[in-house]
Short mmCIF file of C-alpha atoms (C1' of nucleotides) in Angstrom, two decimals:
data_model
loop_
_atom_site.label_atom_id
_atom_site.label_comp_id
_atom_site.label_asym_id
_atom_site.label_seq_id
_atom_site.Cartn_x
_atom_site.Cartn_y
_atom_site.Cartn_z
CA MET A 13 120.93 123.16 127.11
CA THR A 14 118.67 120.28 126.10
CA VAL A 15 116.49 120.65 123.80
CA VAL A 16 112.27 119.89 124.55
CA THR A 17 110.07 119.92 121.43
CA ARG A 18 106.26 119.19 122.07
CA PHE A 19 103.53 118.61 119.38
CA ALA A 20 100.09 119.50 121.21
CA PRO A 21 97.19 118.61 119.31
CA SER A 22 93.79 119.56 121.30
CA PRO A 23 91.29 116.29 120.95
CA THR A 24 88.25 117.44 118.57
CA GLY A 25 88.90 114.91 115.49
CA PHE A 26 91.57 113.33 113.58
CA LEU A 27 94.86 114.01 112.89
CA HIS A 28 94.89 115.95 110.20
CA ILE A 29 97.52 116.27 106.99
CA GLY A 30 98.88 119.89 109.14
CA GLY A 31 98.94 118.94 112.60
CA ALA A 32 100.86 115.43 110.83
CA ARG A 33 103.46 117.37 109.66
CA THR A 34 103.15 119.86 112.67
CA ALA A 35 104.36 116.61 114.58
CA LEU A 36 107.12 115.60 112.20
CA PHE A 37 108.64 119.48 112.47
CA ASN A 38 109.34 118.76 115.84
CA TRP A 39 109.74 114.55 115.52
CA LEU A 40 112.40 115.51 113.09
CA TYR A 41 114.12 119.04 115.18
CA ALA A 42 114.25 116.90 118.66
CA ARG A 43 116.30 114.02 116.73
CA ARG A 44 118.53 116.60 115.09
CA MET A 45 119.57 118.22 118.25
CA GLY A 46 119.15 115.54 120.47
CA GLY A 47 116.69 116.46 122.33
CA LYS A 48 113.20 114.62 123.32
CA TYR A 49 110.08 115.62 121.83
CA LEU A 50 107.09 115.11 124.06
CA LEU A 51 103.35 115.25 123.61
CA ARG A 52 100.37 117.08 125.25
CA ILE A 53 96.64 116.79 124.22
CA GLU A 54 94.99 119.34 124.70
CA ASP A 55 91.58 119.11 126.28
CA THR A 56 90.54 121.25 128.47
CA ASP A 57 87.38 121.98 126.42
CA ARG A 58 85.71 118.80 128.22
CA ALA A 59 82.71 119.98 125.66
CA ARG A 60 84.19 119.17 122.32
CA SER A 61 87.16 116.62 123.73
CA THR A 62 86.37 113.23 123.38
CA GLY A 63 88.47 109.65 123.84
CA GLU A 64 87.94 108.67 120.09
CA ALA A 65 89.66 111.28 119.21
CA VAL A 66 92.61 111.28 121.57
CA ALA A 67 92.45 107.25 120.65
CA ALA A 68 92.19 108.31 116.51
CA ILE A 69 95.31 110.97 116.99
CA LEU A 70 97.32 108.86 118.93
CA ASP A 71 97.09 106.29 116.51
CA GLY A 72 97.93 107.98 113.07
CA LEU A 73 101.10 109.16 115.03
CA ASP A 74 102.17 105.65 116.11
CA TRP A 75 101.55 105.10 111.96
CA LEU A 76 103.64 107.53 111.70
CA GLY A 77 106.23 106.94 113.56
CA LEU A 78 105.48 110.30 115.82
CA SER A 79 104.83 108.83 119.04
CA GLY A 80 106.06 110.94 121.74
CA ASP A 81 109.04 110.26 123.78
CA GLY A 82 107.03 109.17 126.83
CA GLU A 83 103.69 109.32 127.86
CA PRO A 84 101.89 112.28 126.87
CA VAL A 85 100.59 114.94 128.97
CA PHE A 86 96.70 115.43 130.06
CA GLN A 87 95.81 118.52 130.35
CA HIS A 88 92.92 118.57 132.17
CA THR A 89 95.10 116.60 134.90
CA ARG A 90 96.46 119.29 135.51
CA LEU A 91 93.36 122.38 136.17
CA ASP A 92 94.85 122.63 139.65
CA ARG A 93 98.55 124.48 138.99
CA HIS A 94 97.47 125.91 136.05
CA ALA A 95 94.63 127.85 138.66
CA GLU A 96 98.03 128.34 141.16
CA VAL A 97 99.42 130.26 138.85
CA ALA A 98 96.77 132.71 138.02
CA ARG A 99 96.36 133.70 141.63
CA THR A 100 99.98 133.60 142.15
CA LEU A 101 99.23 136.17 139.13
CA LEU A 102 96.67 137.82 140.82
CA ALA A 103 98.42 138.10 144.40
CA GLU A 104 100.98 140.00 142.49
CA GLY A 105 99.00 142.63 141.13
CA LYS A 106 99.86 140.72 137.61
CA ALA A 107 96.10 140.05 136.77
CA TYR A 108 92.75 141.14 138.05
CA ARG A 109 89.20 140.31 138.20
CA CYS A 110 87.31 141.61 135.55
CA TYR A 111 82.99 141.31 135.78
CA CYS A 112 82.20 142.41 132.82
CA SER A 113 79.11 140.52 131.42
CA PRO A 114 79.36 138.87 127.75
CA GLU A 115 77.00 141.20 126.54
CA ALA A 116 79.11 144.05 128.01
CA LEU A 117 81.87 142.53 125.98
CA ARG A 118 79.87 142.22 122.78
CA GLU A 119 79.27 146.07 122.89
CA MET A 120 83.08 146.68 123.49
CA ARG A 121 83.78 144.59 119.68
CA GLU A 122 81.73 146.54 118.34
CA ARG A 123 82.96 149.57 119.56
CA ALA A 124 86.33 148.09 119.11
CA ARG A 125 86.09 147.59 114.81
CA VAL A 126 84.35 150.51 114.78
CA LEU A 127 87.10 152.67 115.77
CA GLY A 128 89.36 150.66 114.10
CA ARG A 129 91.76 149.28 116.47
CA THR A 130 92.70 145.38 117.59
CA ALA A 131 92.15 145.04 120.94
CA LEU A 132 89.44 144.50 121.74
CA TYR A 133 88.45 144.69 125.80
CA ASP A 134 88.47 147.89 127.02
CA ASN A 135 90.48 147.38 129.94
CA THR A 136 87.01 148.13 132.85
CA TRP A 137 88.43 146.34 135.23
CA ARG A 138 92.22 146.66 134.92
CA ASP A 139 92.36 149.87 138.12
CA ARG A 140 88.88 149.75 139.35
CA ASP A 141 88.45 149.13 143.04
CA PRO A 142 87.27 145.24 143.46
CA ALA A 143 84.49 146.93 145.98
CA GLU A 144 82.75 147.35 143.24
CA ALA A 145 82.38 144.33 141.72
CA PRO A 146 78.60 143.21 141.30
CA ALA A 147 77.15 140.68 143.66
CA GLY A 148 76.39 137.47 142.11
CA VAL A 149 78.50 137.66 139.06
CA ASP A 150 81.85 135.29 138.90
CA PRO A 151 84.94 137.03 137.42
CA VAL A 152 87.03 136.10 134.57
CA VAL A 153 90.80 136.78 135.77
CA ARG A 154 92.62 138.77 133.18
CA LEU A 155 96.44 139.21 132.72
CA LYS A 156 97.25 142.95 132.79
CA THR A 157 99.07 143.42 129.99
CA PRO A 158 101.85 146.58 129.18
CA LEU A 159 99.62 149.42 127.76
CA ASP A 160 103.05 150.82 125.65
CA GLY A 161 105.48 149.22 123.98
CA GLU A 162 105.83 146.16 121.10
CA THR A 163 106.30 143.04 122.54
CA VAL A 164 108.69 141.89 119.81
CA ILE A 165 109.18 137.65 118.65
CA GLU A 166 111.90 136.81 117.35
CA ASP A 167 110.92 133.46 115.15
CA LEU A 168 112.97 131.13 114.02
CA VAL A 169 111.07 130.71 110.89
CA GLN A 170 109.21 134.41 110.46
CA GLY A 171 112.38 136.33 111.88
CA ARG A 172 112.00 139.39 114.20
CA VAL A 173 108.41 140.28 113.92
CA ALA A 174 106.38 142.93 116.50
CA VAL A 175 103.52 143.75 117.84
CA ARG A 176 102.29 147.50 119.39
CA ASN A 177 101.28 146.38 122.90
CA ALA A 178 98.66 148.85 122.66
CA ASP A 179 96.89 145.91 120.44
CA ILE A 180 97.43 142.90 122.55
CA ASP A 181 94.55 143.77 125.16
CA ASP A 182 93.78 141.69 128.77
CA PHE A 183 93.25 137.79 127.74
CA VAL A 184 91.16 135.91 129.47
CA LEU A 185 93.57 133.30 132.13
CA LEU A 186 90.77 131.68 134.20
CA ARG A 187 87.28 131.80 132.81
CA ALA A 188 84.98 132.39 135.05
CA ASP A 189 84.49 128.72 136.52
CA GLY A 190 87.60 128.83 136.93
CA THR A 191 89.42 126.55 134.83
CA PRO A 192 92.69 127.93 132.39
CA THR A 193 92.22 129.11 129.07
CA TYR A 194 93.88 127.75 126.33
CA MET A 195 96.38 131.07 126.17
CA HIS A 196 96.67 130.49 130.41
CA SER A 197 97.52 127.06 129.64
CA VAL A 198 99.45 126.37 127.34
CA VAL A 199 102.56 128.85 128.20
CA VAL A 200 101.88 127.00 131.91
CA ASP A 201 102.65 123.39 130.71
CA ASP A 202 105.18 124.33 128.71
CA HIS A 203 107.17 126.35 130.66
CA ASP A 204 106.14 122.82 133.36
CA MET A 205 107.88 120.42 130.78
CA GLY A 206 110.65 122.73 130.15
CA VAL A 207 109.65 122.86 126.41
CA THR A 208 112.13 125.28 124.20
CA HIS A 209 110.87 124.97 121.75
CA VAL A 210 107.37 125.28 120.24
CA ILE A 211 106.93 124.31 117.17
CA ARG A 212 103.44 124.93 115.39
CA GLY A 213 100.64 126.56 112.82
CA ASP A 214 101.26 129.91 111.56
CA ASP A 215 97.87 130.72 113.35
CA HIS A 216 99.41 130.45 116.08
CA LEU A 217 102.32 134.12 116.08
CA ASN A 218 99.71 136.24 117.35
CA ASN A 219 98.92 134.00 120.74
CA ALA A 220 102.62 133.88 120.60
CA PHE A 221 103.15 137.67 121.69
CA ARG A 222 99.57 136.96 124.85
CA GLN A 223 102.60 133.90 125.64
CA ALA A 224 105.62 135.53 125.45
CA GLN A 225 103.49 138.64 128.13
CA LEU A 226 102.71 135.73 130.42
CA PHE A 227 106.17 134.28 130.22
CA ARG A 228 107.28 137.31 131.26
CA ALA A 229 104.55 138.20 134.34
CA MET A 230 105.80 134.96 135.22
CA GLY A 231 109.35 135.37 134.80
CA TRP A 232 109.58 132.87 133.55
CA ALA A 233 112.09 131.67 130.09
CA GLU A 234 110.71 132.39 127.19
CA PRO A 235 110.93 129.13 124.42
CA ARG A 236 111.61 130.26 121.41
CA PHE A 237 109.08 130.36 118.84
CA ALA A 238 109.27 128.44 115.31
CA HIS A 239 105.82 129.19 113.57
CA ILE A 240 105.84 127.09 110.35
CA PRO A 241 103.17 128.38 107.38
CA LEU A 242 100.23 126.21 106.84
CA ILE A 243 99.18 124.28 105.01
CA HIS A 244 96.48 124.74 102.06
CA GLY A 245 93.94 123.10 99.49
CA PRO A 246 93.87 122.49 95.64
CA ASP A 247 91.90 126.06 96.35
CA GLY A 248 94.08 128.22 98.40
CA ALA A 249 92.67 128.01 101.62
CA LYS A 250 93.17 127.12 104.52
CA LEU A 251 93.82 123.46 105.28
CA SER A 252 91.86 122.60 109.04
CA LYS A 253 89.82 119.82 110.26
CA ARG A 254 87.19 121.95 110.25
CA HIS A 255 86.94 122.02 106.68
CA GLY A 256 86.56 119.13 105.81
CA ALA A 257 90.44 118.01 105.06
CA LEU A 258 91.61 114.33 105.51
CA GLY A 259 92.71 112.64 108.18
CA VAL A 260 95.73 110.41 107.70
CA GLU A 261 94.08 107.23 108.74
CA ALA A 262 92.26 108.21 105.50
CA TYR A 263 95.30 108.05 103.43
CA ARG A 264 96.47 105.15 105.33
CA GLU A 265 93.33 103.74 103.75
CA MET A 266 93.60 105.10 100.60
CA GLY A 267 96.89 102.48 100.16
CA TYR A 268 99.66 105.31 101.44
CA LEU A 269 103.16 104.10 103.12
CA PRO A 270 103.75 106.25 106.04
CA GLU A 271 107.40 107.01 105.06
CA ALA A 272 105.53 108.62 101.54
CA LEU A 273 103.40 110.57 103.44
CA CYS A 274 106.02 111.58 105.92
CA ASN A 275 108.51 112.80 102.94
CA HIS A 276 105.99 114.85 100.89
CA LEU A 277 104.88 116.89 104.16
CA LEU A 278 108.16 117.23 104.79
CA ARG A 279 109.28 118.64 100.94
CA LEU A 280 106.16 120.98 101.77
CA GLY A 281 107.78 123.68 103.01
CA TRP A 282 111.42 122.53 103.93
CA SER A 283 113.92 121.78 101.32
CA HIS A 284 117.58 120.38 101.48
CA GLY A 285 118.85 121.52 98.21
CA ASP A 286 117.78 119.99 94.70
CA ASP A 287 116.84 117.16 97.42
CA GLU A 288 113.90 115.30 97.41
CA VAL A 289 113.08 111.51 98.17
CA ILE A 290 114.70 112.02 101.67
CA ASP A 291 114.03 108.86 104.52
CA ARG A 292 113.54 109.37 107.73
CA GLY A 293 117.23 109.05 109.01
CA ARG A 294 118.28 111.40 106.32
CA ALA A 295 115.57 113.94 107.66
CA ALA A 296 116.83 114.37 111.17
CA GLU A 297 119.68 114.80 110.08
CA TRP A 298 119.80 117.66 107.27
CA PHE A 299 116.74 119.04 109.48
CA GLY A 300 117.17 122.55 110.71
CA LEU A 301 114.26 125.48 111.02
CA GLU A 302 116.61 128.10 109.10
CA ALA A 303 115.76 125.84 105.72
CA VAL A 304 112.06 126.36 106.29
CA GLY A 305 110.24 128.70 104.18
CA ARG A 306 107.96 131.00 104.95
CA ALA A 307 104.55 130.50 102.18
CA PRO A 308 102.05 128.01 102.55
CA ALA A 309 102.35 125.65 100.42
CA ARG A 310 99.20 123.94 98.80
CA PHE A 311 98.64 119.94 99.36
CA ASP A 312 98.92 118.15 96.21
CA THR A 313 98.39 114.40 96.17
CA GLY A 314 100.45 114.10 92.25
CA ARG A 315 103.64 113.96 94.47
CA LEU A 316 101.95 111.71 97.14
CA ASP A 317 101.50 109.29 94.21
CA SER A 318 104.62 109.65 93.12
CA LEU A 319 106.68 108.93 96.70
CA ASN A 320 104.61 106.67 97.24
CA ALA A 321 104.97 104.74 93.87
CA HIS A 322 108.78 104.64 95.01
CA TYR A 323 108.61 103.69 99.04
CA ILE A 324 106.67 101.08 97.89
CA ARG A 325 109.76 99.84 95.36
CA GLU A 326 112.00 100.11 97.75
CA ALA A 327 109.72 98.40 100.18
CA GLY A 328 111.89 94.99 100.69
CA ASP A 329 109.19 91.93 99.60
CA GLY A 330 108.88 90.52 102.89
CA ARG A 331 108.36 93.71 104.69
CA LEU A 332 105.20 94.57 102.06
CA ALA A 333 104.03 90.82 101.80
CA ASP A 334 101.69 90.44 104.80
CA THR A 335 100.01 94.16 104.15
CA ALA A 336 100.00 93.65 100.77
CA LEU A 337 98.13 90.02 101.38
CA ASP A 338 95.71 91.50 103.69
CA TRP A 339 94.42 94.70 101.16
CA LEU A 340 94.02 91.06 98.53
CA ARG A 341 91.50 89.80 100.79
CA ARG A 342 90.35 92.69 101.16
CA ARG A 343 90.04 93.06 97.47
CA LEU A 344 88.12 90.13 96.78
CA ALA A 345 86.37 90.39 99.98
CA ARG A 346 87.44 86.80 101.41
CA GLU A 347 90.18 84.17 102.41
CA LEU A 348 92.64 83.03 100.30
CA THR A 349 93.68 78.89 99.60
CA PRO A 350 97.17 78.54 100.37
CA ALA A 351 97.91 77.99 97.11
CA GLU A 352 96.78 81.22 95.72
CA GLU A 353 98.58 83.20 98.50
CA GLU A 354 101.51 81.46 97.56
CA ARG A 355 101.09 82.59 94.05
CA ALA A 356 100.34 86.00 95.35
CA ARG A 357 103.23 85.78 97.10
CA ARG A 358 105.41 85.21 94.37
CA GLY A 359 103.81 87.84 92.71
CA ILE A 360 104.21 90.63 95.36
CA ALA A 361 108.15 91.70 92.94
CA GLY A 362 105.97 92.24 89.75
CA ALA A 363 103.10 93.87 90.73
CA LYS A 364 104.62 96.21 93.07
CA ALA A 365 106.58 98.08 90.61
CA ARG A 366 103.62 98.71 88.35
CA ALA A 367 101.56 100.06 91.68
CA ARG A 368 101.89 103.77 93.63
CA THR A 369 99.66 103.24 96.16
CA LEU A 370 98.40 99.33 97.82
CA ALA A 371 95.27 99.20 96.50
CA ASP A 372 97.20 99.35 93.30
CA LEU A 373 99.60 96.71 94.90
CA ALA A 374 95.76 94.28 95.75
CA ASP A 375 94.84 95.19 92.38
CA GLY A 376 97.86 94.19 90.22
CA LEU A 377 97.45 90.63 92.67
CA ALA A 378 94.24 89.80 92.39
CA PHE A 379 94.78 88.14 88.75
CA TYR A 380 96.68 85.27 90.89
CA ALA A 381 94.17 84.42 93.27
CA ASP A 382 91.03 84.25 91.02
CA GLY A 383 91.54 83.59 87.42
CA GLN A 384 89.19 87.67 86.36
CA PRO A 385 87.94 88.63 89.18
CA ASP A 386 85.97 91.14 87.60
CA GLY A 387 86.20 89.19 84.38
CA TYR A 388 87.83 90.59 80.98
CA THR A 389 88.65 93.99 80.70
CA PRO A 390 87.19 95.11 76.98
CA LYS A 391 90.84 95.67 75.80
CA ALA A 392 91.36 91.92 76.96
CA ALA A 393 88.19 90.45 75.24
CA LYS A 394 89.30 92.45 71.83
CA LEU A 395 92.79 91.17 72.13
CA LEU A 396 90.81 87.22 72.66
CA ARG A 397 88.73 88.01 69.62
CA ALA A 398 91.71 89.33 67.52
CA ASP A 399 92.68 87.38 64.69
CA GLY A 400 95.01 84.60 64.83
CA ALA A 401 94.06 84.38 68.94
CA ARG A 402 92.20 81.50 68.88
CA ALA A 403 96.00 79.43 66.50
CA ALA A 404 98.35 80.98 69.70
CA LEU A 405 96.26 80.11 72.10
CA GLU A 406 95.83 76.18 70.65
CA GLY A 407 99.53 76.52 70.01
CA VAL A 408 100.49 77.44 73.84
CA LEU A 409 98.10 74.55 75.14
CA GLU A 410 100.37 72.27 72.61
CA ALA A 411 103.42 72.98 73.88
CA ALA A 412 102.85 73.86 77.23
CA GLY A 413 101.45 70.50 77.16
CA GLY A 414 104.57 68.73 76.92
CA LEU A 415 107.09 71.26 78.73
CA ASP A 416 109.19 70.06 81.16
CA ASP A 417 111.31 72.84 82.14
CA TRP A 418 108.13 75.27 83.82
CA THR A 419 110.17 78.18 85.31
CA GLU A 420 110.31 81.12 83.22
CA ALA A 421 113.13 80.53 81.27
CA GLY A 422 111.56 77.04 80.23
CA VAL A 423 108.23 78.59 78.71
CA GLU A 424 109.79 82.00 77.26
CA ALA A 425 111.85 79.28 75.26
CA ALA A 426 108.77 77.53 74.29
CA VAL A 427 106.58 80.08 73.93
CA ARG A 428 108.96 82.39 71.23
CA ALA A 429 109.73 79.03 69.75
CA LEU A 430 105.60 78.85 69.23
CA ALA A 431 105.71 82.40 68.12
CA GLU A 432 108.31 82.06 65.56
CA ARG A 433 106.89 78.56 64.10
CA LEU A 434 103.84 81.09 63.62
CA GLY A 435 105.49 82.99 62.29
CA VAL A 436 103.97 86.48 63.64
CA LYS A 437 105.72 88.15 66.87
CA LEU A 438 105.85 87.54 69.98
CA GLY A 439 103.30 90.10 70.56
CA ALA A 440 101.00 88.14 68.96
CA VAL A 441 100.75 85.05 70.88
CA ALA A 442 102.09 87.01 74.32
CA GLN A 443 98.96 89.34 74.11
CA PRO A 444 96.30 86.74 73.66
CA LEU A 445 97.81 84.62 76.49
CA ARG A 446 98.17 88.45 78.97
CA ALA A 447 94.61 88.05 78.43
CA ALA A 448 93.52 84.65 78.79
CA LEU A 449 95.58 84.52 81.88
CA THR A 450 95.23 88.15 83.68
CA GLY A 451 91.77 89.10 82.33
CA SER A 452 93.62 92.48 81.56
CA HIS A 453 95.94 93.28 78.60
CA ALA A 454 98.38 94.91 80.94
CA SER A 455 100.42 92.88 83.72
CA PRO A 456 103.79 91.60 84.75
CA GLY A 457 106.12 90.63 82.63
CA ILE A 458 103.75 87.32 80.67
CA PHE A 459 106.71 84.24 81.35
CA GLU A 460 106.57 85.54 85.57
CA VAL A 461 102.69 84.78 84.89
CA MET A 462 102.93 82.39 83.52
CA ALA A 463 105.81 80.78 86.14
CA ILE A 464 103.82 81.65 89.07
CA LEU A 465 100.77 80.56 88.20
CA GLY A 466 102.28 76.89 87.29
CA ARG A 467 101.24 74.28 84.37
CA GLU A 468 98.03 73.17 85.62
CA GLU A 469 96.21 77.27 86.39
CA THR A 470 97.46 77.98 82.84
CA LEU A 471 96.76 75.58 81.17
CA ALA A 472 92.94 75.46 82.20
CA ARG A 473 92.99 79.35 81.89
CA VAL A 474 93.76 79.07 78.09
CA LYS A 475 91.23 76.09 78.08
CA ALA A 476 88.64 78.46 79.86
CA VAL A 477 89.19 80.73 76.65
CA CYS A 478 90.03 77.94 73.84
CA PRO A 479 88.19 75.15 74.47
CA PRO A 480 89.79 72.24 73.05
CA PRO A 481 87.88 70.70 69.96
CA ALA A 482 85.13 68.08 71.58
CA SER A 483 86.64 64.68 70.43
CA ASP A 484 84.73 61.30 70.22
"C1'" G B 8 87.53 146.75 109.66
"C1'" A B 9 92.89 146.35 112.41
"C1'" C B 10 96.81 144.14 113.32
"C1'" C B 11 100.24 140.11 111.25
"C1'" C B 12 102.41 136.79 107.54
"C1'" C B 13 102.80 135.75 101.95
"C1'" U B 14 103.92 135.86 96.34
"C1'" U B 15 110.11 131.96 91.79
"C1'" C B 16 107.12 127.18 85.72
"C1'" G B 17 99.73 123.68 86.64
"C1'" U B 18 101.97 121.98 92.00
"C1'" C B 19 106.73 121.56 95.27
"C1'" U B 20 111.10 124.12 95.45
"C1'" A B 21 116.28 125.71 94.63
"C1'" G B 22 118.32 130.90 94.67
"C1'" C B 23 121.02 133.53 100.30
"C1'" G B 24 123.64 141.73 94.32
"C1'" G B 25 127.08 139.39 88.99
"C1'" U B 26 128.47 132.23 88.50
"C1'" C B 27 120.51 132.95 86.49
"C1'" C B 28 118.48 134.16 78.41
"C1'" A B 29 116.58 130.74 86.66
"C1'" G B 30 117.96 124.60 88.80
"C1'" G B 31 115.42 120.63 90.32
"C1'" A B 32 110.93 117.41 91.43
"C1'" C B 33 105.78 115.80 90.79
"C1'" A B 34 102.37 116.74 86.54
"C1'" A B 35 101.97 116.82 81.34
"C1'" C B 36 103.51 116.03 75.83
"C1'" G B 37 107.23 114.00 72.43
"C1'" G B 38 110.65 109.79 72.03
"C1'" C B 39 113.71 105.44 73.49
"C1'" C B 40 113.69 100.79 75.62
"C1'" U B 41 110.41 96.61 75.46
"C1'" C B 42 105.66 90.60 75.00
"C1'" U B 43 101.93 94.64 77.84
"C1'" C B 44 101.66 98.28 81.41
"C1'" A B 45 104.77 99.88 84.75
"C1'" C B 46 110.36 100.97 85.80
"C1'" G B 47 114.51 103.09 83.18
"C1'" C B 48 116.37 106.46 79.79
"C1'" C B 49 116.34 110.87 76.93
"C1'" G B 50 113.53 115.47 75.06
"C1'" U B 51 110.26 119.57 74.46
"C1'" A B 52 106.70 123.02 76.79
"C1'" A B 53 106.11 125.65 81.62
"C1'" A B 54 108.04 130.78 86.80
"C1'" C B 55 111.25 135.59 89.15
"C1'" A B 56 102.80 139.54 90.66
"C1'" C B 57 103.04 145.30 89.24
"C1'" G B 58 105.55 149.59 90.02
"C1'" G B 59 109.57 152.55 91.99
"C1'" G B 60 113.65 152.64 94.51
"C1'" U B 61 119.17 151.62 95.78
"C1'" U B 62 123.56 149.74 93.11
"C1'" C B 63 128.40 149.56 87.44
"C1'" G B 64 125.01 145.01 88.21
"C1'" A B 65 118.24 143.41 91.62
"C1'" G B 66 114.75 136.36 91.59
"C1'" U B 67 118.31 138.33 95.33
"C1'" C B 68 118.04 144.67 99.02
"C1'" C B 69 114.02 148.74 100.46
"C1'" C B 70 109.68 151.37 99.38
"C1'" G B 71 104.46 151.29 97.55
"C1'" U B 72 100.12 148.46 94.90
"C1'" A B 73 97.22 144.61 93.72
"C1'" G B 74 96.53 139.49 95.00
"C1'" G B 75 96.81 135.92 98.51
"C1'" G B 76 96.30 133.49 103.70
"C1'" G B 77 96.00 133.77 109.14
"C1'" U B 78 94.64 136.10 113.59
"C1'" C B 79 91.21 139.09 116.18
"C1'" G B 80 86.17 134.22 122.19
"C1'" C B 81 85.45 133.26 128.94
"C1'" C B 82 87.21 127.50 121.49
"C1'" A B 83 92.03 126.05 121.35
#
RNA sequence: GACCCCUUCGUCUAGCGGUCCAGGACAACGGCCUCUCACGCCGUAAACACGGGUUCGAGUCCCGUAGGGGUCGCCA
């Protein structure tokens, strides 16, 4: 039997972190088992579903590399099929029409709560003669669930979970307007799509019991369920799009790489011994539901930062170049001249070792374009005022002017010789120089910076802070 | 309130009865390296929620307690 998994978001907002992880687990499980991973947009609630949300979710999945195998199924296109299944159930006496008013239902809920019961609906119309139906009331259709015994789910993550059938009420299949509820359409669609493994958030565990009853009523094979623990916020409370959690696009905008986000999400609730850095290929080899934990994890960005830094360092300069240059243009809010672009491109190798995010990377590259885009940092200004700074910079001007070999090795030899001649440590020359060239007290190696900047630009920047004595 | 789930360092976790005075990673702190910042390397501090059992032996099994979370719609 081929494994078929699915990710079924409802398009009422962006793709949030929890959804992204659910999608990732479904994708990984399908890959691992050599199966298929499908997408379904749960848009039966036409009032809350929007086209923008559909686009945002599909975009987010695409960015993460979690697009479905084949085109996504839009649930609203299957309304007729959902109604047809409900009609079958009605005809077989496994479902019935309920004419209770919303007010009556509200009273039932209150009564049930007072009695300390879980099942809310009191089965008013379960066995009542349809002839008693009030005129002019559109009924809902409810499933006739068993009154005795218990429903057991052998969950692949949670283990055996049982609920007494008395605690499962006759839930609604079709609304009064004839449209299907989520509970009904999920089951019909999962069956029709051949879904074998339902991997989703823990918050659906209770729904599984109801859905299992519906599968049984139709005589359909139940899929295996795997309810993965939710991701909580730093405060330990549920993290969901409804509570202000960030969408994946927010992480993209902060400069995180999709592979870093996926790696981080993967390690939230799943582990493989002591392995921490796990790329997509490895994950697809190693992933298994048996290693998914049952306790919720908190979403903490500390490790995400560290993983992102790792993946930035790992990324080939070529692959990173276009992205980095885009970030730099945005950072400077202008286009780059060919010379600036060339310098920035050569600076990527040095800058990426120091960046945790793409935003950091752009910051680290900025000085290659402008001299000091934000002026000198306070620490840099201090370095320029330090004792001996003036002498060191004048020495550089002198030594650099006549240097033939303007390469990293060449300038290094010249600057080291200068420091020796002045009788100071290398740092006494390198630091003021760094401040003059980059506007900062921290940067890639100073000789690398000089080599990339070139003689002309290097001298110009030094002269800017160390004007030569006016000659007459 | 009812039902269901969870509980190892600050965080993510390893641990599937003895090999655990509990291991790794991130974060923190100290040091080395060094032209700065990173990287890298070395080191320090840091946890089995609590109480009962079962067992020769429990972080690991069972039962309670406490705490946390989830679900109880003609939303998904």
